mmCIF file of C-alpha atoms in Angstrom:
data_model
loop_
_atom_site.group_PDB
_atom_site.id
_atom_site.type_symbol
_atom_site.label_atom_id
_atom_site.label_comp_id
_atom_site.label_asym_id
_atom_site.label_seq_id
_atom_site.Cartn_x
_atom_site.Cartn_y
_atom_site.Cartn_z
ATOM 1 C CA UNK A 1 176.698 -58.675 48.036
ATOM 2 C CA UNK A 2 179.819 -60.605 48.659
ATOM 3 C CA UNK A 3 181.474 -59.463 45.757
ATOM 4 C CA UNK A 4 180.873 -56.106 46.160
ATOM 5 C CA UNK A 5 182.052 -56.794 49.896
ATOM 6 C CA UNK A 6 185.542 -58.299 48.421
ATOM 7 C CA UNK A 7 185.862 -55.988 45.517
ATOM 8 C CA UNK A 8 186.101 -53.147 48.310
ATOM 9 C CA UNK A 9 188.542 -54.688 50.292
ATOM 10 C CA UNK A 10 190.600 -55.134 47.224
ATOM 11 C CA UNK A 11 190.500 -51.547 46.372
ATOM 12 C CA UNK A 12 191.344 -51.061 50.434
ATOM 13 C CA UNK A 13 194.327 -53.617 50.029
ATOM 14 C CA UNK A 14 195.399 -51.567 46.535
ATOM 15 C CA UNK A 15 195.120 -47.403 48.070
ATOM 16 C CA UNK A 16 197.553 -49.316 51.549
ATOM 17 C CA UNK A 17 199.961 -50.567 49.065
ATOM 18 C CA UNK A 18 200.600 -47.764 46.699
ATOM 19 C CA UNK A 19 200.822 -45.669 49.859
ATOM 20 C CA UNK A 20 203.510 -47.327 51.308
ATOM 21 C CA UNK A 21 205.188 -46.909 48.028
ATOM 22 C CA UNK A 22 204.767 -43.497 48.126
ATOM 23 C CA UNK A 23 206.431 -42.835 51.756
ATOM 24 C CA UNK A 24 209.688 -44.335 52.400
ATOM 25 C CA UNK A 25 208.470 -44.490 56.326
ATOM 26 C CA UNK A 26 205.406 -46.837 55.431
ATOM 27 C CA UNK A 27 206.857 -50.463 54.429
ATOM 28 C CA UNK A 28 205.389 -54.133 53.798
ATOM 29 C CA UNK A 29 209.134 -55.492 52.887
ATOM 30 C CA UNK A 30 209.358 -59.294 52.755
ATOM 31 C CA UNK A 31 209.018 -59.799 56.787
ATOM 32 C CA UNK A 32 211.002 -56.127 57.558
ATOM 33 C CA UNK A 33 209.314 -54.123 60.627
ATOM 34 C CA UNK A 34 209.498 -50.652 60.715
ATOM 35 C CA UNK A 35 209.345 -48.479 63.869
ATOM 36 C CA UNK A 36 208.114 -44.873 63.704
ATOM 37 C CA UNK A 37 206.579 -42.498 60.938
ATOM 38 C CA UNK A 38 208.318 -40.866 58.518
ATOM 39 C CA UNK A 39 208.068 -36.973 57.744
ATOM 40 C CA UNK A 40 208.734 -36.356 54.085
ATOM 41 C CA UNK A 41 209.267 -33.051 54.627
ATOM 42 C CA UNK A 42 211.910 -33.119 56.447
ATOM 43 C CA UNK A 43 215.874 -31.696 55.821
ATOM 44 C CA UNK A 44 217.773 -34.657 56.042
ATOM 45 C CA UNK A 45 215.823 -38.321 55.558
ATOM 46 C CA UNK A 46 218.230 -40.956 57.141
ATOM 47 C CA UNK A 47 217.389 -44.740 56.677
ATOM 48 C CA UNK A 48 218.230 -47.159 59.399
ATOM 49 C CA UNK A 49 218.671 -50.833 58.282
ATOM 50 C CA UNK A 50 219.235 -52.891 61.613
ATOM 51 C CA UNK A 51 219.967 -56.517 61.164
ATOM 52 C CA UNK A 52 218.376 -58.157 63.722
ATOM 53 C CA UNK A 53 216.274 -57.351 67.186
ATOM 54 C CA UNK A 54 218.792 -57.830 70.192
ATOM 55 C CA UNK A 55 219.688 -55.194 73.458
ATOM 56 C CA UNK A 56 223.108 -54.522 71.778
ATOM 57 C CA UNK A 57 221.697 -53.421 68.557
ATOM 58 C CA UNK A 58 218.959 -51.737 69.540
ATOM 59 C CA UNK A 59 220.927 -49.385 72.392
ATOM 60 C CA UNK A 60 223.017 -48.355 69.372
ATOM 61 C CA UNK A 61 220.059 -47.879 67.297
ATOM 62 C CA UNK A 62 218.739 -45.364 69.956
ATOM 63 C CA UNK A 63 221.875 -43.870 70.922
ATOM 64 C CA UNK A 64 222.338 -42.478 66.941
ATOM 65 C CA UNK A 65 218.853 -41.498 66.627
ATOM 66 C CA UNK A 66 218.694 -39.813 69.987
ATOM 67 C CA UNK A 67 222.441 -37.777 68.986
ATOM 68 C CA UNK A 68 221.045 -36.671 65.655
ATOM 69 C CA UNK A 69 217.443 -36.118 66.815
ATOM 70 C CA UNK A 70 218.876 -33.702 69.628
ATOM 71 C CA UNK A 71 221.527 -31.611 67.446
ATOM 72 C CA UNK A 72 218.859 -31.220 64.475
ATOM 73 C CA UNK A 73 215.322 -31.728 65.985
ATOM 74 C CA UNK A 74 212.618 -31.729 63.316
ATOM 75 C CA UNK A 75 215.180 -31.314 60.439
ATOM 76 C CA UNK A 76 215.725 -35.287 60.890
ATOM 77 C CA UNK A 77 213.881 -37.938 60.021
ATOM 78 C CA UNK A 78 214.223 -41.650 60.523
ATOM 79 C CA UNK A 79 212.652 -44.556 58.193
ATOM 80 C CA UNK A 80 213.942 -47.462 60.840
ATOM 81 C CA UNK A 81 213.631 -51.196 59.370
ATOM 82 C CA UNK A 82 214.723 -54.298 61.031
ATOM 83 C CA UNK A 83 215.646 -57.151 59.044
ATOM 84 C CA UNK A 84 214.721 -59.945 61.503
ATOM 85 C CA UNK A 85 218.067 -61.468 60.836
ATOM 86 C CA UNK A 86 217.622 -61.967 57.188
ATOM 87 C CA UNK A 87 220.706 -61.026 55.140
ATOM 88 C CA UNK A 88 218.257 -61.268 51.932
ATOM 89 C CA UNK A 89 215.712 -58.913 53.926
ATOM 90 C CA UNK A 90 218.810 -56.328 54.262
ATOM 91 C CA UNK A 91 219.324 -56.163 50.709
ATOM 92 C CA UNK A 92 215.658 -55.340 49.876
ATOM 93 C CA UNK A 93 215.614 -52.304 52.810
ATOM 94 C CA UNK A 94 218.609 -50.709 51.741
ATOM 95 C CA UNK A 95 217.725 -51.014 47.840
ATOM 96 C CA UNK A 96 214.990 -49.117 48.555
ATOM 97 C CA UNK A 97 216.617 -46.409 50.997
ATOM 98 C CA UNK A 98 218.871 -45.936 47.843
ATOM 99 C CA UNK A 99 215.918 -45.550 44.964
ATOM 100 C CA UNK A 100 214.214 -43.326 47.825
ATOM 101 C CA UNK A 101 217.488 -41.387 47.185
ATOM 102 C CA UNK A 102 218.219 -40.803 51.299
ATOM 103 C CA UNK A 103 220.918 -38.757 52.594
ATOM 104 C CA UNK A 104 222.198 -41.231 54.725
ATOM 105 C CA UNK A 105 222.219 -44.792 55.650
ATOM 106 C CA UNK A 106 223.055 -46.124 59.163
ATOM 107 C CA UNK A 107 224.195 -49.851 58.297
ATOM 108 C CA UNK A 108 223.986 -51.845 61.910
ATOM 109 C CA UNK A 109 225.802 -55.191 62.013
ATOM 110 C CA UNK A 110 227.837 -56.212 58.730
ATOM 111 C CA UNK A 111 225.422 -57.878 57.151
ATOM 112 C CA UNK A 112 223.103 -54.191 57.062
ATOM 113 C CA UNK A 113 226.612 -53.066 56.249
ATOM 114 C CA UNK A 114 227.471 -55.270 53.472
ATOM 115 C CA UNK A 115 224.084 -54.845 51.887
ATOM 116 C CA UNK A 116 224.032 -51.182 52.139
ATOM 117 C CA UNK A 117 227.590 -51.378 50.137
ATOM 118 C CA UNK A 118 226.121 -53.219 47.533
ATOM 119 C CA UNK A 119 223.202 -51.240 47.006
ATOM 120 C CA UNK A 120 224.918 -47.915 46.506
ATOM 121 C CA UNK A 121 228.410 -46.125 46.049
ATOM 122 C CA UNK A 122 226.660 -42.687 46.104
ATOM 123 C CA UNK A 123 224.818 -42.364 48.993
ATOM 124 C CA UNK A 124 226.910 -42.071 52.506
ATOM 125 C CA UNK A 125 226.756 -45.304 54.237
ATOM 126 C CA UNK A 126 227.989 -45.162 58.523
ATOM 127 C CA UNK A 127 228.189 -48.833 60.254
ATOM 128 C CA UNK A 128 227.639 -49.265 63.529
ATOM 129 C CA UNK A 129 227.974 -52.855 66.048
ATOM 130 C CA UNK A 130 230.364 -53.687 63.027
ATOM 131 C CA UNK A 131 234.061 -55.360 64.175
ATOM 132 C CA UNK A 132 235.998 -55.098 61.247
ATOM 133 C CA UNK A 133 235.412 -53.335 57.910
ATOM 134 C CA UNK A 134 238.114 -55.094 56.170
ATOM 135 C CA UNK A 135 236.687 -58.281 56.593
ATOM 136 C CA UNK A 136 233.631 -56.858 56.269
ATOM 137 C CA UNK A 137 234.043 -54.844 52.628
ATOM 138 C CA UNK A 138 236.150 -57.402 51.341
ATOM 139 C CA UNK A 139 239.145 -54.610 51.448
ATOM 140 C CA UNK A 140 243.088 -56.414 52.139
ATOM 141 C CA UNK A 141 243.924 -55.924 55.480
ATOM 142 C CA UNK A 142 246.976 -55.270 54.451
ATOM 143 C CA UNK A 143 246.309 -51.948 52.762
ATOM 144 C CA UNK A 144 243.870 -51.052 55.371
ATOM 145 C CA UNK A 145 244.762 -47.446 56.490
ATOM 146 C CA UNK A 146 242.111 -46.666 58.703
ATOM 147 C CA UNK A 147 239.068 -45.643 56.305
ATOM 148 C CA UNK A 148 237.505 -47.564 53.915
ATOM 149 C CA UNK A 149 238.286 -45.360 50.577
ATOM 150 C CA UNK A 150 234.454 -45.527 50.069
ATOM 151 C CA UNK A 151 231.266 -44.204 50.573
ATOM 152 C CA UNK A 152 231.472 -45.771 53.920
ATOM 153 C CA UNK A 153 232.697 -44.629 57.609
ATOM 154 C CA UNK A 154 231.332 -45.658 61.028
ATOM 155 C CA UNK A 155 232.182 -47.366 64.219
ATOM 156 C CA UNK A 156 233.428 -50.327 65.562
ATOM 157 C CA UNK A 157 232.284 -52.386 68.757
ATOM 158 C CA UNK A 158 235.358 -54.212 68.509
ATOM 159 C CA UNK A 159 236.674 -54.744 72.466
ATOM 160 C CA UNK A 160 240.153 -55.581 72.434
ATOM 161 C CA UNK A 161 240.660 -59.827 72.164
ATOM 162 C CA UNK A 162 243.873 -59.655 73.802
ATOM 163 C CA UNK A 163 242.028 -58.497 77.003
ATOM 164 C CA UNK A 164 239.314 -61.013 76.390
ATOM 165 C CA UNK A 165 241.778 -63.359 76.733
ATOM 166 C CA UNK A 166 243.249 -62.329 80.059
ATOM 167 C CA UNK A 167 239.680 -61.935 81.705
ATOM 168 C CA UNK A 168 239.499 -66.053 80.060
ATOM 169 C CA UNK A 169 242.577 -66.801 82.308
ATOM 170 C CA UNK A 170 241.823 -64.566 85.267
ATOM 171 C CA UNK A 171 238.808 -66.329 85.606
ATOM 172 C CA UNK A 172 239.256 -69.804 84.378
ATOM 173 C CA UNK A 173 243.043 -70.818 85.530
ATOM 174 C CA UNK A 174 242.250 -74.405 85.674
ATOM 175 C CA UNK A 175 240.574 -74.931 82.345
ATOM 176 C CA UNK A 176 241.841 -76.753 79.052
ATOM 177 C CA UNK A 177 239.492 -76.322 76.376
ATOM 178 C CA UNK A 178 237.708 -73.456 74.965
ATOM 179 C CA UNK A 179 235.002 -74.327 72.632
ATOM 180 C CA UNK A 180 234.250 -71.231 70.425
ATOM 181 C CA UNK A 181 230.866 -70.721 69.138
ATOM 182 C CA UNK A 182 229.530 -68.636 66.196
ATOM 183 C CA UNK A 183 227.620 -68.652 63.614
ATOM 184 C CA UNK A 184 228.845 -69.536 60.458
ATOM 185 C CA UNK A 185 227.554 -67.148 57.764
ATOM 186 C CA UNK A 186 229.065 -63.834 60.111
ATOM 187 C CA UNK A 187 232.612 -62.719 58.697
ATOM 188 C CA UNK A 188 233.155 -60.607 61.911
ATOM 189 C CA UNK A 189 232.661 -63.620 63.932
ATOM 190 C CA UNK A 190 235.216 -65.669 62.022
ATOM 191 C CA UNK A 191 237.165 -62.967 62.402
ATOM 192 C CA UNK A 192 237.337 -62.600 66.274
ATOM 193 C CA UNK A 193 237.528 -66.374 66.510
ATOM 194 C CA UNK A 194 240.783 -66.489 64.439
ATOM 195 C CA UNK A 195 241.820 -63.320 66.448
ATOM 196 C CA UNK A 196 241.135 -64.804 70.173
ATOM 197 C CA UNK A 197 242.758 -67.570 69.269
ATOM 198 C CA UNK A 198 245.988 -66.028 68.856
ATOM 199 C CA UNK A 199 246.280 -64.544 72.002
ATOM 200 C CA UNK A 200 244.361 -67.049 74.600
ATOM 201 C CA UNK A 201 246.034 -70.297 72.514
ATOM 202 C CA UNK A 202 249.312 -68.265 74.128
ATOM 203 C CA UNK A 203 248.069 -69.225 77.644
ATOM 204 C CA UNK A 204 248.328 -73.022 76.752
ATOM 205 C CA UNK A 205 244.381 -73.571 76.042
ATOM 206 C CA UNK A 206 243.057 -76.129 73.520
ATOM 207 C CA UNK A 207 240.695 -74.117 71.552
ATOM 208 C CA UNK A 208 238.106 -75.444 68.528
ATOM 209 C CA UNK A 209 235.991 -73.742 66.411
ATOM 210 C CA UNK A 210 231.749 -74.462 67.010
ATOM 211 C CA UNK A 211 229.534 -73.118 63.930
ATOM 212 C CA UNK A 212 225.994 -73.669 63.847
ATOM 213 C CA UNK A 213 224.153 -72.296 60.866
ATOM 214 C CA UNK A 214 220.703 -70.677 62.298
ATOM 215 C CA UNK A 215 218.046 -70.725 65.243
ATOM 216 C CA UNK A 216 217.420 -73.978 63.647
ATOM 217 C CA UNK A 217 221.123 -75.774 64.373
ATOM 218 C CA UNK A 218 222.182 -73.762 67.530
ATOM 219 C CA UNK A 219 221.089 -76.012 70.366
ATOM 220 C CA UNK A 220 222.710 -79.195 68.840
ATOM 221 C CA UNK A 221 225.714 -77.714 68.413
ATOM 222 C CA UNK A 222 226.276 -75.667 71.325
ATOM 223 C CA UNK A 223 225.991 -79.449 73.143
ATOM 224 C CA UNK A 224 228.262 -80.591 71.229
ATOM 225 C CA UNK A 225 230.537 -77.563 72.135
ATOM 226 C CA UNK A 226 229.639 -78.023 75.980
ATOM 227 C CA UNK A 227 230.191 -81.533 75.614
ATOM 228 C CA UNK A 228 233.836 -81.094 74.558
ATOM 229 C CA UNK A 229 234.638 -78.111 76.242
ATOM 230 C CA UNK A 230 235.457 -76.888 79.644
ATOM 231 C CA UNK A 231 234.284 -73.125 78.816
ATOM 232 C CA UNK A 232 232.666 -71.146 75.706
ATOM 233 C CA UNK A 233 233.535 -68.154 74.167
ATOM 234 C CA UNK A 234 230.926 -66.345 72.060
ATOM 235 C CA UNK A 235 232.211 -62.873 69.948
ATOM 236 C CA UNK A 236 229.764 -60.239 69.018
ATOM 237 C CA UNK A 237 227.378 -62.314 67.205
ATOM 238 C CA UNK A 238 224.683 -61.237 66.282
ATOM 239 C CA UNK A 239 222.517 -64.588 65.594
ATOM 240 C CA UNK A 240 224.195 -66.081 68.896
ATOM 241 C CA UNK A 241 222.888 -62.409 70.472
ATOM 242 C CA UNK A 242 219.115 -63.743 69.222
ATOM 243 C CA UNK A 243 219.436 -66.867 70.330
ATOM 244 C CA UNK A 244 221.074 -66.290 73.808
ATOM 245 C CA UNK A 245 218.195 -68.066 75.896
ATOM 246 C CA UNK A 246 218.495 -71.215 73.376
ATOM 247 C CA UNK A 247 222.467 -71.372 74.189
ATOM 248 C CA UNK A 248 221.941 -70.402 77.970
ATOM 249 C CA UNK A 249 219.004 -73.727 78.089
ATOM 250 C CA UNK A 250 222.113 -75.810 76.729
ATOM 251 C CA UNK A 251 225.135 -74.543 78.596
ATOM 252 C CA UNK A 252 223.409 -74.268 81.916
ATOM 253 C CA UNK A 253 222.399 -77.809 82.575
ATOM 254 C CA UNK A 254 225.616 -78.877 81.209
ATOM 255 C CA UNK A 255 227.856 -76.483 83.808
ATOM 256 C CA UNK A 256 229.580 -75.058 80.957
ATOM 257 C CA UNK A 257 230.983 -71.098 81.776
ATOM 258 C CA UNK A 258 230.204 -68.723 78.874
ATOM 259 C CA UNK A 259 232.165 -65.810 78.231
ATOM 260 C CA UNK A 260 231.211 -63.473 75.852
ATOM 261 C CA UNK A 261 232.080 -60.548 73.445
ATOM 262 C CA UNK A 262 229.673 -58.091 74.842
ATOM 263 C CA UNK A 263 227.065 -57.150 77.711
ATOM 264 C CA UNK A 264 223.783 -58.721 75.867
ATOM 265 C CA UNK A 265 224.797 -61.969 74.976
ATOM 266 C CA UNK A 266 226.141 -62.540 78.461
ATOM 267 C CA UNK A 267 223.194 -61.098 80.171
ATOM 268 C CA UNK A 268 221.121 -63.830 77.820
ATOM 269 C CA UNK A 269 223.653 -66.715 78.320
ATOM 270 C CA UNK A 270 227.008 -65.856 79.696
ATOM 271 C CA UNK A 271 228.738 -65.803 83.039
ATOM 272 C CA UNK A 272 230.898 -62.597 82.178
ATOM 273 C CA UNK A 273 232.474 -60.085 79.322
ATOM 274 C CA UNK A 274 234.463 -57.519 79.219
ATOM 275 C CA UNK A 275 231.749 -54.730 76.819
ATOM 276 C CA UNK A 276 231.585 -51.754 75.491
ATOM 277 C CA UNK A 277 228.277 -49.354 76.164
ATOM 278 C CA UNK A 278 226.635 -49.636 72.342
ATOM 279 C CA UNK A 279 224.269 -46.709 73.442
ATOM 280 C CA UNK A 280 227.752 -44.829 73.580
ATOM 281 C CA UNK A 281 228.915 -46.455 70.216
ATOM 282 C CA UNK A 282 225.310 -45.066 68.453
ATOM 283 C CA UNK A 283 226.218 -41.427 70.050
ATOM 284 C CA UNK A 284 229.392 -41.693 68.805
ATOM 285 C CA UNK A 285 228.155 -42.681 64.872
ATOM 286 C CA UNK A 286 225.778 -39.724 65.526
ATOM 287 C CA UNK A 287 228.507 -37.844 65.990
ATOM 288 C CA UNK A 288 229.728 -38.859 62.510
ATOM 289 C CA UNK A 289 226.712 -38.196 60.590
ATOM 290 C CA UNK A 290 226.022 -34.927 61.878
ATOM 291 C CA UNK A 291 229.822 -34.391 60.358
ATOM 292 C CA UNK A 292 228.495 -35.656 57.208
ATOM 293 C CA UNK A 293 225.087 -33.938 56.866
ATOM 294 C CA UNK A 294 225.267 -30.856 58.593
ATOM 295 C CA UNK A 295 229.127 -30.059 58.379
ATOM 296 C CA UNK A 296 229.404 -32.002 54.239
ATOM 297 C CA UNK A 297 232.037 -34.297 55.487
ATOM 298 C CA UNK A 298 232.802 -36.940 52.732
ATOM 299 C CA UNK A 299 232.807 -40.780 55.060
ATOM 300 C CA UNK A 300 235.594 -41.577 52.338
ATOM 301 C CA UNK A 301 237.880 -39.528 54.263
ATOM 302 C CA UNK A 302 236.385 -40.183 57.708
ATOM 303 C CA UNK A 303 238.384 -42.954 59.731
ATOM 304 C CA UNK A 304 236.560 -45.487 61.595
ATOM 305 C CA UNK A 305 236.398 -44.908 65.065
ATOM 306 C CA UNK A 306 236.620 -47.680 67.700
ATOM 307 C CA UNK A 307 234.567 -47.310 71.693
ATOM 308 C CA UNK A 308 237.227 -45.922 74.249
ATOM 309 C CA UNK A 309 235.086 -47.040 77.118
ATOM 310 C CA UNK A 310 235.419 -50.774 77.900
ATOM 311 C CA UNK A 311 233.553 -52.151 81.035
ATOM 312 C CA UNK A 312 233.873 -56.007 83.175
ATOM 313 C CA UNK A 313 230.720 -57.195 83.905
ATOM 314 C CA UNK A 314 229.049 -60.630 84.552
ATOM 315 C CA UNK A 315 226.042 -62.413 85.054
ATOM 316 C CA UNK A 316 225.202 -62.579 88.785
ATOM 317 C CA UNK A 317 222.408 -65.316 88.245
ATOM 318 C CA UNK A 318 224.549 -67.596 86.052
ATOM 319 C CA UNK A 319 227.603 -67.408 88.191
ATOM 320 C CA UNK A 320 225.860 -68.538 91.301
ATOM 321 C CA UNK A 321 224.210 -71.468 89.407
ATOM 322 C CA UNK A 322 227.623 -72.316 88.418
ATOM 323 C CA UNK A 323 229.331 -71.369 91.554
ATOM 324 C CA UNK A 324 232.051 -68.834 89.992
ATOM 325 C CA UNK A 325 233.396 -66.160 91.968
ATOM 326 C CA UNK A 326 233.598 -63.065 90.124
ATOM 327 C CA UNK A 327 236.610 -60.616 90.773
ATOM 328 C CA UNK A 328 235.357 -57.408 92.665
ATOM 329 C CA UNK A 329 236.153 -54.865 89.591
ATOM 330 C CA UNK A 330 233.432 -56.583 87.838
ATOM 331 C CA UNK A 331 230.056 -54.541 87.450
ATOM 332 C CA UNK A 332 226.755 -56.951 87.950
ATOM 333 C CA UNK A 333 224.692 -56.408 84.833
ATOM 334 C CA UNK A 334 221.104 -55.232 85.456
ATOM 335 C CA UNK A 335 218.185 -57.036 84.297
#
């Protein structure tokens, strides 16, 4: 009786798995999750690889799917898969959005982006919640023109450093140090760091470089960085993003500001940021693949866009634990 019992839920186990291979929507990839149901029958099939769960991500996410959804209704489909933070998990998603030949792939955060680049040069790839595709594609930045010469277009959530750096001094006159913390496998990251630096080192500030590896190493060394710093700056990172409350546990009990690169780190550990709206940014990379599968636009000759709309905002509970006064054209960011 028990083997007939196990022999059944076998077969069960076998008719689920060759299922999923059968409908790109269905998915058991190594620790992926997927979010809605896929309709094979559909126009255009668009694949969304996202690299990690955090507000940012996920407002851009939602801002795409709701441009595309509204301007082609049931003539779109999504098959959405989140990564979990895994670079390795990225590769395996958009390997198979590629052998499920897709008409488009939304690539959110580089590393979606970089793995989306590796797994196909056919198939039009748009970033989103990336900062720069130079560093990103590995393309000299000093031949960048704009696009990418690829199969690749999108948008950036880069918000300009230099005005980073002036909401840094506006807010902090008195302080020395700036401790900047990232994570150390995220080009973009290194990228802003070496970028900030440039303009907020012109204000006379002491900055140094804080990279932590994972969720596993973040807490040690964002002590270390409040221990040596007077304030933190965190750019658009997306494993800082996931582990906001684990940063926020450190810097708070130490009195150590955070200002950050956008809206959902600070809202998770940060005092203030000058943001962009990523719903906006995922509207606007809508825009972009509705150019590409309704109106044949080749990305290759698409240049990537960059948000117009940037926004001050802060942290209302953090700065009265810390007792900073915020600036009236800042905008308290809801919880």
């Amino acid at each position: 009786m028990k083997l007939k019992k196990l022999s059944r839920s076998i077969a069960l186990v076998s008719i689920l798995s060759i299922s999923c291979s059968l409908f790109g929507g269905c998915s058991l990839k190594n620790g992926s999750s997927q979010k809605q149901s896929f309709n094979n029958d559909a126009k255009y099939k668009v694949g969304i690889c996202q690299f990690v769960k955090h507000p940012a991500l996920d407002r851009a996410t939602k801002g795409f799917k709701d441009y595309l959804t509204k301007k082609l209704g049931d003539d779109v489909t999504f098959d959405e898969q989140n990564a979990q933070g895994d670079a390795a998990v990225c590769t395996s998603i958009t390997t198979t959005f590629t052998s499920n030949k897709y008409d488009l792939i939304l690539a959110n955060a580089t590393p979606a982006l970089q793995a989306a680049s590796a797994s196909t040069n056919k198939i039009p790839i748009l970033g989103t919640s990336v900062t720069d595709y130079a560093t990103a594609l590995g393309i000299d930045s000093s031949k960048w023109s704009g696009n990418t010469g690829k199969n690749i277009s999108g948008t950036s959530d880069l918000a300009p450093l230099s005005d980073q750096a002036d909401c840094v001094k506006e807010l902090f006159p008195k302080a020395k140090t700036v401790g900047i913390l990232y994570c150390s496998s995220e080009a973009n990251s290194a990228y802003q760091a070496k970028e900030f630096k440039k303009y907020i080192e012109k204000y006379g500030y002491v900055t140094k470089d804080y990279l932590f590896n994972d969720s596993n190493d973040v807490a040690s060394v964002a002590k270390t960085a409040c221990d040596n710093s007077d304030i933190l700056y965190i750019p658009t990172d997306n494993t800082a993003a996931s582990c906001a409350e684990a940063i926020n546990n450190v810097a708070l009990p130490a009195k150590t500001p955070i200002f950050c690169g956008e809206e959902g780190i600070c809202k998770g550990c940060g005092v203030a940021t000058l943001s962009i709206d990523y719903y906006d940014l995922g509207v606007q990379t809508g825009k972009l693949a509705y150019k590409v599968l309704k109106e044949k636009k080749n990305p290759k000759t698409l240049k990537i866009e960059y948000a117009t709309k940037l926004t001050k905002e802060y942290n209302e509970e953090n700065c009265k634990k810390l007792g900073i006064k915020i600036p009236k054209d800042y905008k308290k960011i809801k919880k």
